[in-house]
Short mmCIF file of C-alpha atoms in Angstrom, two decimals:
data_model
loop_
_atom_site.label_atom_id
_atom_site.label_comp_id
_atom_site.label_asym_id
_atom_site.label_seq_id
_atom_site.Cartn_x
_atom_site.Cartn_y
_atom_site.Cartn_z
CA THR A 1 14.77 -59.52 -171.19
CA GLN A 2 12.10 -62.13 -171.77
CA LEU A 3 9.52 -61.10 -174.35
CA LEU A 4 6.38 -62.78 -175.61
CA GLU A 5 5.10 -61.77 -179.04
CA GLN A 6 1.56 -62.62 -180.00
CA SER A 7 0.13 -62.79 -183.49
CA PRO A 8 -2.03 -61.63 -184.97
CA GLN A 9 -2.56 -58.40 -183.04
CA PHE A 10 -6.13 -58.06 -184.25
CA LEU A 11 -8.57 -60.60 -185.65
CA SER A 12 -12.11 -60.00 -186.90
CA ILE A 13 -14.07 -63.05 -187.98
CA GLN A 14 -17.62 -64.28 -188.53
CA GLU A 15 -19.38 -66.59 -186.13
CA GLY A 16 -18.63 -70.22 -186.93
CA GLU A 17 -15.12 -69.68 -188.26
CA ASN A 18 -12.01 -71.28 -186.78
CA LEU A 19 -8.95 -69.32 -185.70
CA THR A 20 -5.49 -69.74 -184.20
CA VAL A 21 -3.55 -67.28 -182.06
CA TYR A 22 0.19 -67.65 -181.60
CA CYS A 23 2.49 -66.76 -178.73
CA ASN A 24 6.24 -66.85 -179.40
CA SER A 25 9.39 -66.17 -177.44
CA SER A 26 13.11 -66.72 -177.73
CA SER A 27 13.14 -67.68 -174.04
CA VAL A 28 12.21 -70.94 -172.37
CA PHE A 29 9.40 -70.82 -169.83
CA SER A 30 8.69 -73.37 -167.12
CA SER A 31 4.99 -73.01 -167.89
CA LEU A 32 2.69 -70.78 -169.86
CA GLN A 33 -0.78 -69.45 -169.25
CA TRP A 34 -3.58 -68.01 -171.35
CA TYR A 35 -5.94 -65.30 -170.12
CA ARG A 36 -9.02 -63.67 -171.66
CA GLN A 37 -9.92 -60.09 -170.89
CA GLU A 38 -13.32 -58.58 -171.63
CA PRO A 39 -13.83 -54.80 -171.95
CA GLY A 40 -13.83 -53.05 -168.59
CA GLU A 41 -12.65 -56.11 -166.68
CA GLY A 42 -9.39 -57.70 -165.59
CA PRO A 43 -7.86 -60.73 -167.33
CA VAL A 44 -9.27 -64.12 -166.36
CA LEU A 45 -7.11 -67.24 -166.36
CA LEU A 46 -8.20 -69.85 -168.93
CA VAL A 47 -5.49 -72.49 -168.71
CA THR A 48 -1.94 -73.31 -167.64
CA VAL A 49 0.28 -75.60 -169.73
CA VAL A 50 3.34 -77.02 -168.08
CA THR A 51 4.91 -79.80 -170.15
CA GLY A 52 6.54 -79.31 -173.55
CA GLY A 53 4.17 -80.64 -176.23
CA GLU A 54 1.20 -80.57 -173.86
CA VAL A 55 -2.27 -80.07 -175.34
CA LYS A 56 -5.23 -78.96 -173.25
CA LYS A 57 -8.82 -78.56 -174.33
CA LEU A 58 -11.43 -76.30 -172.81
CA LYS A 59 -14.68 -76.88 -174.72
CA ARG A 60 -14.03 -75.28 -178.16
CA LEU A 61 -10.61 -73.92 -177.14
CA THR A 62 -7.44 -75.98 -177.67
CA PHE A 63 -4.16 -74.87 -176.13
CA GLN A 64 -0.76 -76.26 -177.08
CA PHE A 65 2.66 -75.73 -175.50
CA GLY A 66 5.60 -76.05 -177.86
CA ASP A 67 8.03 -78.94 -177.45
CA ALA A 68 10.85 -76.52 -176.56
CA ARG A 69 8.58 -74.56 -174.17
CA LYS A 70 9.23 -71.33 -176.07
CA ASP A 71 5.89 -70.97 -177.81
CA SER A 72 2.21 -71.74 -177.52
CA SER A 73 -0.94 -71.58 -179.58
CA LEU A 74 -4.64 -71.16 -178.91
CA HIS A 75 -7.08 -72.61 -181.43
CA ILE A 76 -10.79 -71.77 -181.28
CA THR A 77 -13.22 -73.95 -183.20
CA ALA A 78 -16.52 -72.51 -184.43
CA ALA A 79 -16.02 -69.11 -182.82
CA GLN A 80 -18.98 -67.43 -181.16
CA PRO A 81 -19.64 -63.76 -180.33
CA GLY A 82 -19.06 -64.62 -176.67
CA ASP A 83 -15.43 -65.41 -177.54
CA THR A 84 -14.83 -61.72 -178.26
CA GLY A 85 -12.10 -60.23 -176.09
CA LEU A 86 -8.39 -59.70 -175.60
CA TYR A 87 -6.38 -62.92 -175.35
CA LEU A 88 -3.13 -62.76 -173.44
CA CYS A 89 -0.45 -65.38 -173.07
CA ALA A 90 1.83 -65.21 -170.04
CA GLY A 91 5.06 -67.04 -169.39
CA VAL A 92 6.26 -67.96 -165.94
CA GLY A 93 9.67 -66.31 -165.78
CA THR A 94 12.38 -66.45 -163.15
CA ASP A 95 10.45 -64.53 -160.54
CA LYS A 96 7.35 -63.14 -162.21
CA LEU A 97 4.80 -63.59 -164.94
CA ILE A 98 5.70 -62.12 -168.34
CA PHE A 99 2.66 -61.09 -170.36
CA GLY A 100 2.44 -61.19 -174.12
CA THR A 101 1.42 -58.29 -176.32
CA GLY A 102 -2.16 -59.57 -176.71
CA THR A 103 -4.52 -60.54 -179.54
CA ARG A 104 -7.79 -58.65 -179.81
CA LEU A 105 -10.52 -60.93 -181.21
CA GLN A 106 -13.87 -59.72 -182.53
CA VAL A 107 -16.45 -62.32 -183.54
CA PHE A 108 -19.42 -60.98 -185.50
CA PRO A 109 -22.82 -62.73 -185.51
CA ASP B 1 -18.00 -62.01 -150.80
CA ALA B 2 -14.62 -63.55 -151.53
CA GLY B 3 -12.61 -61.83 -154.21
CA ILE B 4 -10.29 -59.03 -155.10
CA THR B 5 -11.66 -55.51 -155.20
CA GLN B 6 -10.14 -52.31 -156.48
CA SER B 7 -11.24 -48.79 -155.68
CA PRO B 8 -12.05 -46.40 -157.09
CA ARG B 9 -13.13 -47.74 -160.52
CA TYR B 10 -12.60 -44.34 -162.11
CA LYS B 11 -10.47 -41.42 -160.98
CA ILE B 12 -9.61 -38.07 -162.50
CA THR B 13 -6.82 -36.11 -160.85
CA GLU B 14 -4.67 -33.12 -161.61
CA THR B 15 -0.97 -33.15 -162.44
CA GLY B 16 1.14 -32.99 -159.30
CA ARG B 17 -1.46 -34.36 -156.93
CA GLN B 18 -0.95 -37.47 -154.83
CA VAL B 19 -3.43 -40.25 -155.47
CA THR B 20 -3.81 -43.70 -153.91
CA LEU B 21 -5.39 -46.70 -155.58
CA MET B 22 -6.70 -49.36 -153.25
CA CYS B 23 -6.62 -53.14 -153.61
CA HIS B 24 -8.16 -55.64 -151.19
CA GLN B 25 -8.27 -59.45 -151.42
CA THR B 26 -10.13 -61.87 -149.19
CA TRP B 27 -8.24 -65.13 -149.88
CA SER B 28 -5.13 -64.37 -147.80
CA HIS B 29 -3.03 -64.94 -150.92
CA SER B 30 0.66 -64.38 -150.27
CA TYR B 31 1.43 -62.62 -153.56
CA MET B 32 -0.04 -59.36 -154.77
CA PHE B 33 0.80 -57.37 -157.89
CA TRP B 34 0.14 -54.01 -159.50
CA TYR B 35 0.08 -53.70 -163.30
CA ARG B 36 -0.69 -50.89 -165.67
CA GLN B 37 -2.23 -51.55 -169.06
CA ASP B 38 -1.68 -49.19 -171.96
CA LEU B 39 -2.37 -49.53 -175.68
CA GLY B 40 0.77 -50.70 -177.40
CA HIS B 41 2.48 -51.78 -174.19
CA GLY B 42 0.25 -54.51 -172.82
CA LEU B 43 0.40 -55.30 -169.12
CA ARG B 44 3.47 -53.97 -167.36
CA LEU B 45 4.38 -54.84 -163.77
CA ILE B 46 4.81 -51.85 -161.46
CA TYR B 47 5.40 -53.46 -158.04
CA TYR B 48 4.77 -56.79 -156.42
CA SER B 49 4.73 -58.24 -152.93
CA ALA B 50 5.49 -61.78 -151.80
CA ALA B 51 4.11 -61.28 -148.28
CA ALA B 52 3.20 -58.58 -145.79
CA ASP B 53 6.03 -56.06 -145.40
CA ILE B 54 7.88 -57.47 -148.45
CA THR B 55 7.67 -55.50 -151.68
CA ASP B 56 9.81 -55.34 -154.80
CA LYS B 57 10.03 -53.29 -157.97
CA GLY B 58 8.70 -54.49 -161.27
CA GLU B 59 9.33 -53.23 -164.78
CA VAL B 60 8.02 -49.64 -164.40
CA PRO B 61 8.23 -48.56 -160.71
CA ASP B 62 9.29 -44.91 -161.11
CA GLY B 63 6.77 -42.44 -159.66
CA TYR B 64 4.92 -45.10 -157.67
CA VAL B 65 5.05 -46.20 -154.03
CA VAL B 66 3.50 -49.29 -152.46
CA SER B 67 3.08 -50.67 -148.97
CA ARG B 68 1.74 -53.88 -147.55
CA SER B 69 1.23 -53.72 -143.81
CA LYS B 70 -1.58 -56.31 -143.95
CA THR B 71 -1.74 -59.40 -146.15
CA GLU B 72 -5.10 -58.43 -147.64
CA ASN B 73 -4.30 -54.85 -148.69
CA PHE B 74 -1.84 -53.54 -151.26
CA PRO B 75 -2.34 -49.83 -151.97
CA LEU B 76 -0.54 -48.09 -154.83
CA THR B 77 0.32 -44.41 -154.45
CA LEU B 78 1.28 -41.99 -157.18
CA GLU B 79 3.34 -39.45 -155.28
CA SER B 80 3.01 -36.62 -157.80
CA ALA B 81 0.79 -37.64 -160.70
CA THR B 82 1.93 -36.98 -164.27
CA ARG B 83 0.00 -37.23 -167.54
CA SER B 84 2.12 -40.24 -168.52
CA GLN B 85 0.57 -42.10 -165.59
CA THR B 86 -2.86 -41.95 -167.24
CA SER B 87 -3.66 -45.64 -167.61
CA VAL B 88 -5.78 -48.54 -166.45
CA TYR B 89 -4.34 -50.08 -163.28
CA PHE B 90 -4.91 -53.70 -162.33
CA CYS B 91 -4.24 -55.38 -159.03
CA ALA B 92 -3.83 -59.15 -158.87
CA SER B 93 -3.27 -61.77 -156.20
CA SER B 94 -1.95 -65.32 -156.23
CA GLU B 95 -0.75 -68.09 -153.98
CA SER B 96 2.30 -68.47 -156.20
CA TRP B 97 4.11 -66.81 -159.08
CA TYR B 98 1.33 -67.81 -161.47
CA GLY B 99 -2.40 -68.35 -161.59
CA TYR B 100 -3.21 -64.72 -160.93
CA THR B 101 -6.69 -63.44 -160.09
CA PHE B 102 -7.17 -59.87 -161.27
CA GLY B 103 -9.39 -57.11 -159.99
CA SER B 104 -11.67 -55.15 -162.31
CA GLY B 105 -9.21 -52.28 -162.64
CA THR B 106 -9.03 -48.56 -161.93
CA ARG B 107 -9.14 -46.18 -164.88
CA LEU B 108 -6.99 -43.19 -163.92
CA THR B 109 -6.89 -39.97 -165.90
CA VAL B 110 -4.33 -37.29 -165.04
CA VAL B 111 -5.21 -33.86 -166.45
#
């Protein structure tokens, strides 16, 4: 069974701080995605990383795919209250998407 | 408007009753999925469909039935609702195995 563990589970920070969320697995994935989910809504796709070692930037968000394609990280620079939400990584498995356990981020003004 | 819509947004039903959650997408995406989201378990796949008239079980299919007679619709039926099926249900669609677009969810409470 392919599992994706995210850490930390919960993160509460002040506006302006930097943070990193980790997504780890013992399995290799052909690609990995990150989603953000706001309260009362479905997850929304942020990015897909495909190549081992790949780094993608989306404004203040930096996503990295591990060299061995087993892990990924999401770094947010100068967090803002609008970044608050549940962050989910998802690995593309053999025939379906495997979702991680999620990191709940709260950014206080 | 183009998109993926789920109905109802909220539903309360009694144990033992049959209830159907609706999902409609306007993109003609081939793939459609049903997930449930529970605290401590994350998103778990119930059923998925690769095309009209093709469906397959996911991780937690017991107690659920799906059908897909038209590409745009993918209803999920709880044949005899149980309290353990209280959850938030999300439908998603995609042109491939990844890059899902999710609906806004249905919050189901079984009493």
